[in-house]
XYZ file of C-alpha atoms in Angstrom:
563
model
C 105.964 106.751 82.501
C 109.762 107.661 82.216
C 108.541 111.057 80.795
C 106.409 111.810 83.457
C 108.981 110.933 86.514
C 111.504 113.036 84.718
C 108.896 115.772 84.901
C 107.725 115.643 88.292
C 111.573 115.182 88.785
C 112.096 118.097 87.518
C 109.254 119.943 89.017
C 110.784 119.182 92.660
C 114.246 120.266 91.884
C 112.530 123.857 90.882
C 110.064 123.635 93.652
C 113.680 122.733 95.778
C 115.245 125.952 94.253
C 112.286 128.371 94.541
C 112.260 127.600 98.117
C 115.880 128.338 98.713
C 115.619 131.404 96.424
C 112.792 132.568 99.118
C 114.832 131.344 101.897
C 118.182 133.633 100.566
C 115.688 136.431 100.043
C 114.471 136.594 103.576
C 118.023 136.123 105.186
C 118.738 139.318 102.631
C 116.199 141.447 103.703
C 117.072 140.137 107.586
C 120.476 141.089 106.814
C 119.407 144.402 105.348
C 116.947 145.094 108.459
C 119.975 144.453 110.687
C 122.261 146.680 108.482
C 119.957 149.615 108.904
C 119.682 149.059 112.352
C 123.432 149.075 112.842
C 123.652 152.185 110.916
C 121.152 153.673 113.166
C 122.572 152.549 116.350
C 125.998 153.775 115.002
C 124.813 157.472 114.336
C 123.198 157.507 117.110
C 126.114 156.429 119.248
C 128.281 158.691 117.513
C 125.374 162.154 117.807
C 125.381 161.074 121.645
C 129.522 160.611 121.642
C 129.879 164.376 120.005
C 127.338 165.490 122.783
C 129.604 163.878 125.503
C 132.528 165.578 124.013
C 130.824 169.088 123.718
C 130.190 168.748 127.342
C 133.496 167.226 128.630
C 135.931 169.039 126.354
C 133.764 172.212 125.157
C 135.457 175.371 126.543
C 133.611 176.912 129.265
C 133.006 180.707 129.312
C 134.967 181.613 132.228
C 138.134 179.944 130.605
C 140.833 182.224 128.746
C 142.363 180.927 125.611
C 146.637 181.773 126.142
C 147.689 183.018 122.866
C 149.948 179.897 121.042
C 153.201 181.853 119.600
C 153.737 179.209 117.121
C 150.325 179.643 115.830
C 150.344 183.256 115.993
C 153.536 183.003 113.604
C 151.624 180.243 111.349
C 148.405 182.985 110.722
C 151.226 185.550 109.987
C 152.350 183.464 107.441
C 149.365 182.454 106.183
C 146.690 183.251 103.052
C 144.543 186.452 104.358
C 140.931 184.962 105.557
C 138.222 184.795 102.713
C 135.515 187.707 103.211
C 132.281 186.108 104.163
C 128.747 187.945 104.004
C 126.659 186.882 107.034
C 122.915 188.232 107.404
C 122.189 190.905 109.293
C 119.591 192.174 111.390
C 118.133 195.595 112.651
C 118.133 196.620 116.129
C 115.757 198.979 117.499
C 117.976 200.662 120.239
C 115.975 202.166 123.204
C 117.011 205.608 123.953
C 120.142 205.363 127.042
C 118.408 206.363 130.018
C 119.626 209.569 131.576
C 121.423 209.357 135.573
C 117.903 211.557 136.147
C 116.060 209.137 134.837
C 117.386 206.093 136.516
C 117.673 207.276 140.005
C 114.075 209.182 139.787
C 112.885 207.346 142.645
C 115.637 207.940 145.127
C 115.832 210.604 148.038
C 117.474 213.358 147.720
C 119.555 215.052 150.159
C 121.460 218.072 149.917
C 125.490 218.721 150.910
C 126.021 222.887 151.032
C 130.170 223.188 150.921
C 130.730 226.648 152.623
C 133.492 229.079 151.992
C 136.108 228.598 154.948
C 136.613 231.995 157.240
C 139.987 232.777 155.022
C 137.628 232.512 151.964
C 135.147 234.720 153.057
C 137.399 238.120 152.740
C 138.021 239.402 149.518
C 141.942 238.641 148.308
C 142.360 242.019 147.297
C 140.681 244.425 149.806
C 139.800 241.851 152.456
C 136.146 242.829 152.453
C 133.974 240.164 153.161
C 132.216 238.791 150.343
C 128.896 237.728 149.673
C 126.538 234.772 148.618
C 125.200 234.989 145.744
C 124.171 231.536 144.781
C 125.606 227.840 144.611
C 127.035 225.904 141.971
C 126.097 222.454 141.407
C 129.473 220.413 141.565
C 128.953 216.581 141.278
C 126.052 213.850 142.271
C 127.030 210.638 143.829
C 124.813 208.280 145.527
C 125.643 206.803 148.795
C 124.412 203.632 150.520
C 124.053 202.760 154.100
C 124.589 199.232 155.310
C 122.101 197.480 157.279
C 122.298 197.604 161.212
C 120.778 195.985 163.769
C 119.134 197.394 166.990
C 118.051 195.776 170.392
C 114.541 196.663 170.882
C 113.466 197.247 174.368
C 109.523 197.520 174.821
C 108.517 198.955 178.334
C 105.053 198.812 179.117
C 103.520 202.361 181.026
C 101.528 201.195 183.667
C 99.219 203.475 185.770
C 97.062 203.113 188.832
C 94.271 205.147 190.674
C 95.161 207.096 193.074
C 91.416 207.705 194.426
C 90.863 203.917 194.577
C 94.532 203.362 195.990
C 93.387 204.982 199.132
C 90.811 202.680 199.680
C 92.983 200.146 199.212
C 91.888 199.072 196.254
C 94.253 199.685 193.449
C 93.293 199.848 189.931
C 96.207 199.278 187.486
C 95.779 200.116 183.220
C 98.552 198.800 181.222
C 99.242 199.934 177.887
C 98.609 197.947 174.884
C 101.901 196.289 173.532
C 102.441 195.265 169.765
C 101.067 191.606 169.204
C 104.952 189.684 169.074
C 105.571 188.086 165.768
C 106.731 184.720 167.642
C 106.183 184.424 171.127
C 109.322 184.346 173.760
C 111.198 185.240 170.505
C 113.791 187.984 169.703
C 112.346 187.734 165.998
C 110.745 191.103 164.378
C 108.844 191.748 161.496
C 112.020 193.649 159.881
C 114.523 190.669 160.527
C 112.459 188.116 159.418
C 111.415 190.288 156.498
C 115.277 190.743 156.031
C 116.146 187.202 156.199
C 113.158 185.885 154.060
C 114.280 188.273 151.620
C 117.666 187.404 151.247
C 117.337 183.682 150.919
C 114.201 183.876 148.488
C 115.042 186.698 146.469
C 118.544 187.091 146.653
C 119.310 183.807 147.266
C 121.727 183.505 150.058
C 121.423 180.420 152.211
C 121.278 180.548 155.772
C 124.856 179.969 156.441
C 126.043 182.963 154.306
C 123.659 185.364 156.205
C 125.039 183.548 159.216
C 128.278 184.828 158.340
C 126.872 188.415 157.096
C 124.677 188.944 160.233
C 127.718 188.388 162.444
C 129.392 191.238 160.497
C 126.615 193.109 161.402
C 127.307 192.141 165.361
C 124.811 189.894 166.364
C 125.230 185.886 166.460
C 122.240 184.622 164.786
C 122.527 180.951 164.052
C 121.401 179.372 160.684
C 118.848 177.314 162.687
C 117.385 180.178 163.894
C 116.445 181.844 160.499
C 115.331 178.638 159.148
C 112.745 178.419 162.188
C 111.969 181.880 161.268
C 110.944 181.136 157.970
C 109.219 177.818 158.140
C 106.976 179.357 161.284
C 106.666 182.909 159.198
C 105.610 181.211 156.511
C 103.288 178.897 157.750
C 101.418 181.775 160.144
C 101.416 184.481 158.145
C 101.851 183.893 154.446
C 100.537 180.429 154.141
C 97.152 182.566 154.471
C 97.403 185.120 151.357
C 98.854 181.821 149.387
C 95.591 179.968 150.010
C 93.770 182.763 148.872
C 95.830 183.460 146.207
C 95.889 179.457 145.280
C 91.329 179.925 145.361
C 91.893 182.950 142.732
C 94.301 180.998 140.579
C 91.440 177.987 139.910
C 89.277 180.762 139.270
C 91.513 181.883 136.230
C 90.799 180.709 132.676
C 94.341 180.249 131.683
C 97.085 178.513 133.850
C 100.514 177.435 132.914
C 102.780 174.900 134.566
C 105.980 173.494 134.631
C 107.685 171.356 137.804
C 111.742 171.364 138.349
C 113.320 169.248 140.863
C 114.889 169.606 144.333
C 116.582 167.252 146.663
C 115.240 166.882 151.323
C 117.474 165.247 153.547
C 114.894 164.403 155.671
C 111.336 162.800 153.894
C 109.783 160.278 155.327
C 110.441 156.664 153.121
C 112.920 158.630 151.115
C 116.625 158.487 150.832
C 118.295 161.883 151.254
C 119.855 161.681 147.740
C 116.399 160.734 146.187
C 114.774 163.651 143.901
C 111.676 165.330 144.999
C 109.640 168.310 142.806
C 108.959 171.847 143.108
C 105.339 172.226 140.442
C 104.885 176.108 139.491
C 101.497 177.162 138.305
C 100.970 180.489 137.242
C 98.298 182.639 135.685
C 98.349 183.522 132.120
C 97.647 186.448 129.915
C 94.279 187.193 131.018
C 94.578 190.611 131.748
C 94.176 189.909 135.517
C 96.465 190.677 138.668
C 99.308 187.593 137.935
C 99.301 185.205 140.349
C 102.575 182.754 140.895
C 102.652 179.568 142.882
C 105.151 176.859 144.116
C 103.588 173.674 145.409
C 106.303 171.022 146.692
C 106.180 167.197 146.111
C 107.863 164.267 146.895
C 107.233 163.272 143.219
C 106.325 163.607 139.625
C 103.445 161.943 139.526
C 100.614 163.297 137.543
C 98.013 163.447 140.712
C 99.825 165.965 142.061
C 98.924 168.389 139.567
C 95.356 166.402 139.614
C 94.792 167.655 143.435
C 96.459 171.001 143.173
C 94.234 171.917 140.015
C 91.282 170.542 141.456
C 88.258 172.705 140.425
C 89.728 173.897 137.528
C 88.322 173.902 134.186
C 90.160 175.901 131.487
C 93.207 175.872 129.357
C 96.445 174.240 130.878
C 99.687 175.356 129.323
C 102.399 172.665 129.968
C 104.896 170.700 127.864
C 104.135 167.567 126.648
C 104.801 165.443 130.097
C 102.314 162.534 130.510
C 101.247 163.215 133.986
C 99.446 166.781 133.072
C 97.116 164.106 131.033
C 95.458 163.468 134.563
C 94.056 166.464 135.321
C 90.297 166.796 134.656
C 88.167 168.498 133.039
C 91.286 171.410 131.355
C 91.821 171.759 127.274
C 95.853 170.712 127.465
C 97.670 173.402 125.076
C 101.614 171.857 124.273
C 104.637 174.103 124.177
C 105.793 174.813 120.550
C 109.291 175.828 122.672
C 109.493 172.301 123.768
C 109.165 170.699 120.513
C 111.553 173.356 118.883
C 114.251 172.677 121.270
C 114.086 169.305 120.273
C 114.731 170.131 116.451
C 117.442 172.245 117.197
C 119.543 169.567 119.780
C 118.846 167.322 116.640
C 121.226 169.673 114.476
C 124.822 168.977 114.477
C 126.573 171.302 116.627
C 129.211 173.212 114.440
C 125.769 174.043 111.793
C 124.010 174.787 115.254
C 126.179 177.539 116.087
C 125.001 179.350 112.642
C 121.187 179.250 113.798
C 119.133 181.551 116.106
C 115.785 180.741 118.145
C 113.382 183.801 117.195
C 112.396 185.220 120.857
C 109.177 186.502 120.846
C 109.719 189.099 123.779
C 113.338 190.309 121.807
C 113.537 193.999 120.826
C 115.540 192.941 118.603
C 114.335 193.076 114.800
C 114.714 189.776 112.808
C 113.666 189.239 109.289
C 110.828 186.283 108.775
C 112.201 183.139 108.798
C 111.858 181.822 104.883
C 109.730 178.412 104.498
C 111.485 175.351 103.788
C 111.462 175.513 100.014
C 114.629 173.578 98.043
C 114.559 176.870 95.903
C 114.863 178.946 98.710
C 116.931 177.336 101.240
C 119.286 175.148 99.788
C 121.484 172.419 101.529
C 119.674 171.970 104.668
C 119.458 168.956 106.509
C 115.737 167.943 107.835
C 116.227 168.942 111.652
C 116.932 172.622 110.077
C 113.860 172.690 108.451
C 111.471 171.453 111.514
C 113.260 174.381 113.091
C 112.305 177.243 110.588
C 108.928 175.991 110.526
C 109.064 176.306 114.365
C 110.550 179.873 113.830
C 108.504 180.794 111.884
C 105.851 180.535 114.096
C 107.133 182.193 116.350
C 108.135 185.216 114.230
C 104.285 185.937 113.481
C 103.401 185.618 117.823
C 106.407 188.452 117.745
C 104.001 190.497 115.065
C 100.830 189.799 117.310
C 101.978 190.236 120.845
C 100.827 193.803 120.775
C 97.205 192.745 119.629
C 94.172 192.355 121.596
C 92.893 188.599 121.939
C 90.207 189.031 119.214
C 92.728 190.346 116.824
C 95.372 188.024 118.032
C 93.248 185.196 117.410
C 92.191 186.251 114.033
C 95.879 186.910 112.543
C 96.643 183.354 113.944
C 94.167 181.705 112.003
C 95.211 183.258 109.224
C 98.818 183.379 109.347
C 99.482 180.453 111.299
C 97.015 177.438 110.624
C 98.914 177.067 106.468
C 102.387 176.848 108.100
C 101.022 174.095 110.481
C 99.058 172.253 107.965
C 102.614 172.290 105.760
C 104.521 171.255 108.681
C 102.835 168.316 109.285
C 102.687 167.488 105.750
C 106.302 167.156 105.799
C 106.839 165.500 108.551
C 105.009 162.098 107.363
C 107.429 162.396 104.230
C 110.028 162.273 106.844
C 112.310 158.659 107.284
C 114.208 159.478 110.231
C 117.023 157.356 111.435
C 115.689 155.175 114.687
C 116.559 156.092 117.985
C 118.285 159.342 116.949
C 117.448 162.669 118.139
C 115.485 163.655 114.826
C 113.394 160.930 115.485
C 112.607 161.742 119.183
C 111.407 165.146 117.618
C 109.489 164.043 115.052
C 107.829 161.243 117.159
C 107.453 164.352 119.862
C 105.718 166.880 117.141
C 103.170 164.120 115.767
C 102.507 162.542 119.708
C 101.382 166.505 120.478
C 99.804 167.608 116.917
C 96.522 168.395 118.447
C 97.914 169.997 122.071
C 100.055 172.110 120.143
C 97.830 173.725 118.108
C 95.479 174.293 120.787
C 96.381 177.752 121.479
C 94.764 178.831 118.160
C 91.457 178.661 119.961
C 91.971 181.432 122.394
C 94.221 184.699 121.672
C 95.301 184.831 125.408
C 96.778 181.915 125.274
C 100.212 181.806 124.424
C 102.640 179.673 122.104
C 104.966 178.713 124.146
C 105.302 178.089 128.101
C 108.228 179.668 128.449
C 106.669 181.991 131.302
C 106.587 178.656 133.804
C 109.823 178.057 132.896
C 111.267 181.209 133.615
C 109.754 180.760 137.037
C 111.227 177.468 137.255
C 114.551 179.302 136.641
C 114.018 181.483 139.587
C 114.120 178.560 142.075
C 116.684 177.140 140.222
C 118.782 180.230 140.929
C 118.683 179.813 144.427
C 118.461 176.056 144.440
C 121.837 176.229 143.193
C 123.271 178.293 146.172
C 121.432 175.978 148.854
C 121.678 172.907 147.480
C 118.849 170.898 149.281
C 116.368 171.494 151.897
C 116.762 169.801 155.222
C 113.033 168.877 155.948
C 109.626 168.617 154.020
C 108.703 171.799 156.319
C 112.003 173.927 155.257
C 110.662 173.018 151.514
C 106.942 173.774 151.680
C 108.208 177.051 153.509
C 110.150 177.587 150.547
C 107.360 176.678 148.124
C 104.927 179.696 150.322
C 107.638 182.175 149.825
C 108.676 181.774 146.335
C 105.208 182.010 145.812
C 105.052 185.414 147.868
C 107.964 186.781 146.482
C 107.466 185.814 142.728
C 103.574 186.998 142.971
C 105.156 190.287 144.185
C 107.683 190.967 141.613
C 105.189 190.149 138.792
C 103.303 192.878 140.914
C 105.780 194.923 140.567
C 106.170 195.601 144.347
C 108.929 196.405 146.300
C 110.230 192.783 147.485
C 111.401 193.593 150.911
C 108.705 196.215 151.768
C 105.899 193.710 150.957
C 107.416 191.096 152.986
C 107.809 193.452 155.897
C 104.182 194.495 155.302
C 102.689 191.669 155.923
C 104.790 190.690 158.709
C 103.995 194.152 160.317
C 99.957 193.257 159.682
C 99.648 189.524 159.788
C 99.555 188.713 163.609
C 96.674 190.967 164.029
C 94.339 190.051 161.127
C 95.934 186.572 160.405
C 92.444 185.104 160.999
C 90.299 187.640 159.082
C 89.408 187.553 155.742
C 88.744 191.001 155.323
C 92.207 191.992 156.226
C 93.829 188.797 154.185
C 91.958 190.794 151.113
C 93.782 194.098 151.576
C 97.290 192.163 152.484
C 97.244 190.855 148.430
C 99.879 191.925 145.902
C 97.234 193.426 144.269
C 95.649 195.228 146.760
C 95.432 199.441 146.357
C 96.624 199.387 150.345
C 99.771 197.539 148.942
C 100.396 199.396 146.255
C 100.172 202.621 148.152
C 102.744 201.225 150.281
C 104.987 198.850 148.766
C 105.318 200.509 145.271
C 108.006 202.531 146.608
C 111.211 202.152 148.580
C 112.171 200.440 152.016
C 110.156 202.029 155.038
C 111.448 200.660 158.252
C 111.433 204.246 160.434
C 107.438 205.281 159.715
C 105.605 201.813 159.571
C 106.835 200.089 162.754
C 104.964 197.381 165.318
C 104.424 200.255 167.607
C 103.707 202.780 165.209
C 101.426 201.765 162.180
C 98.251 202.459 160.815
C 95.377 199.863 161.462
C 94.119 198.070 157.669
C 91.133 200.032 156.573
C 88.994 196.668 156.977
């Protein structure tokens, strides 16, 4: 009996000791757990510290360094810098353009300098000479600045003298020019002018304020905005409907949305953040088409209704709300998921890295594949960006190809570089929270929209063509800051539409603007005459491929649309 409570004694103190051998093992690996989440927390405080830094004490580009004396003296006295071989690249260098060559398209007109009277008559024997040619001297081109006219339209009116006798007079007016706004001093050239300048130049109203008065004429910034919002909802608001019909037509559409900031939106506060969406057409070999659509929000439904009736491939970047739109094949932007590999990077090894371009001329060599034997020494966010690179150094090789082909070399080339990458990445242990992680988690969330563009050689890698759009307003958002109303900002939407859709047309800017204005108030309400008032149109070209006509096409004196 006393052998077997000794054992069962003992068997409980083990049992005892086994349990707090358990109990230290699980406060070990809690205490390990927390460790590594310290550790994470800590680098990632410290990555997003150095970012802070680089912003708040990076020098900025406009800043010039003053030479330090006392430094100068310490590199005098200093060891010589160490040689260092960098890589280097080839550059195709296009041929300089001639002065011929880049001012082909201008006038021409012709100053004569004549021989003064004293000239004439030879120095020696005073016999008067003559011409026998001219000498070409120098060219210089000369600009003349804009001026403003009052117009004065007087309408002829005649009567019958026959029926006057009778005392019945008959009276004919002539016809007058349909007025752009009624009661208003507004013409199609200063609207045109004004439209131009704050869409495509980007000079808000109260600069032109300033520059029309310059000009002579007091025209206040209220004025031009009025201008715009009714220009563009009479007479453009038209061709961007059509235009917006044409676009769901397409098989390929990108988009992208950047923000903007009204004072005055109903339920909104004035410092709240609305959204300007862009949707464009893609490489379909079709006249491009470019629209702005403004939004109080971000929402994903405002894509939804926009896109409505559309059923191809939508190139975006990997934003939720795109997921609501019905019915498309979503295709991810490799550019996107790059940029996060590269912010991952610590800056000073950053500065030592390029992103591969695919519209540079200039020559790179292929980006090697991360192999240890290859590339030694780098860190993992290097090597998610040369895989990215490397992609993009093959679309470089294909751009020139026709879909078919493009398609083909892709599936080649680019599906084993893929499969790798993502083989990699699930051997990857990134550190929580940090920006490696937020592009690794980004890559794997969007492995199948990524690679969607392999399906269709028109489709591109990378959205970057929305986002240079996106730029555009930018530009100009920066210069006016907000928009006063919702009306000012769909007005702005209709003509950054206009005027992007143009340049990708490669129209004269001003001229097309003016155009339209000229035709608009006559065939506003025809769709005939909408047709031939397109970008695309061969009236347009004909007439807007050129330079500024304001003398020939005016509101009296125009030829009718052949509709």
């Amino acid at each position: 009996m006393v052998k077997e409570d000794q054992i069962k004694l003992m068997q409980t103190i083990i049992d005892q000791q086994e349990k707090r051998i358990q109990e230290k093992d699980a406060v070990i690996a809690d205490l390990r757990k927390l460790v590594d989440e310290l550790q994470s927390l800590k680098a990632n405080l410290e990555e997003t510290l150095k970012e802070f830094q680089r912003q708040f004490f990076g020098v900025r580009s406009e800043k010039t360094k003053v030479p330090d004396k006392k430094q100068e003296q310490q590199n005098a006295t200093a060891e010589p810098a160490k040689t260092v071989e960098v890589k280097s690249h080839t550059r195709q260098r296009k041929p300089k353009a001639t002065r011929k060559e880049l001012y082909a398209s201008l006038p021409v007109r012709e100053i004569v300098i004549p021989l003064t009277e004293e000239e004439r008559h030879c120095p020696y024997c005073n016999a008067e000479m003559t011409t026998i040619g001219y000498t070409d001297v120098r060219e210089e081109l000369r600009i003349t600045p804009a001026k403003v006219e009052r117009i004065l339209y007087k309408q002829e009116v005649a009567v019958c003298p026959e029926c006057r006798e009778d005392g019945d007079g008959t009276l004919v007016k002539a016809t007058t020019p349909t007025a752009l706004f009624p009661h208003s001093p507004a013409s199609a050239s200063i609207v045109a002018y004004v439209m131009y300048h704050k869409t495509f130049v980007g000079t808000p109203y109260y600069r032109q304020e300033s520059g029309m008065f310059q000009l002579g004429v007091k025209l206040p910034r209220e004025t031009m905005a009025n201008w715009c919002i009714q220009g563009a909802g009479k007479y453009f608001y038209p061709l961007f409907e059509r235009m917006h019909e044409l676009l769901i037509q397409r098989d390929l559409i990108h988009a992208d949305e950047t923000t903007c900031q009204v004072l005055r939106e109903e339920g909104k506060a004035a410092e709240s953040i609305s959204y300007m969406w862009i949707y464009l057409s893609g490489n379909d070999g079709l006249p491009p088409i470019i629209l702005y659509d403004y939004q109080a929000g971000r929402a994903g439904k405002y894509a939804q209704q926009f896109l409505e009736g559309f059923h191809g491939m939508l190139q975006c970047d990997g934003y939720q709300g795109y997921n609501k739109v019905d019915n498309v094949l979503l295709v991810c932007c490799l550019a996107h998921c790059r940029r996060k590999f590269y912010e991952a990077i610590p800056a000073e090894r950053r500065k030592k890295l390029k992103l591969l371009d695919i519209n540079s001329e200039e020559e790179i060599k292929e980006p090697l594949l991360p192999k240890k034997e290859e590339i030694p020494g780098m860190i993992p966010a290097e090597v998610g960006l040369a895989y990215c690179n490397k992609l993009f150094f093959f679309e470089k090789q294909f751009r020139d190809l026709t879909p078919e082909e493009r398609k083909d070399r892709r599936l080649e080339t680019e599906v084993p570089v893929w499969e790798s990458f993502y083989a990699w990445l699930e051997q990857l242990n990134p550190v929580k929270r940090s920006k490696l992680e937020k592009a690794v988690i980004y890559a794997k969330n969007h492995k199948k929209t990524l690679r969607n563009y392999l399906q269709d050689g028109r489709c591109e890698i990378s959205n970057n063509a929305a986002e240079r759009r996106a730029k555009s307003y930018a530009i100009g958002r920066k210069a006016f800051l907000f928009h006063t109303s919702t009306a000012g900002a769909e007005a702005s939407a209709v003509m950054y539409s206009i005027v992007e859709t143009a340049k990708a047309n490669n129209l004269n800017v001003f001229q097309y603007l003016y155009t339209v204005l000229l035709y608009m108030p006559d065939y506003k309400n025809e769709p005939a005459g909408i047709e031939k008032l397109l970008p695309w149109s061969d009236f347009i070209k004909e007439r807007c491929s050129g330079l500024i006509d304001v003398e020939n096409q005016t509101s009296e004196h125009h030829e009718p649309l052949p509709v």
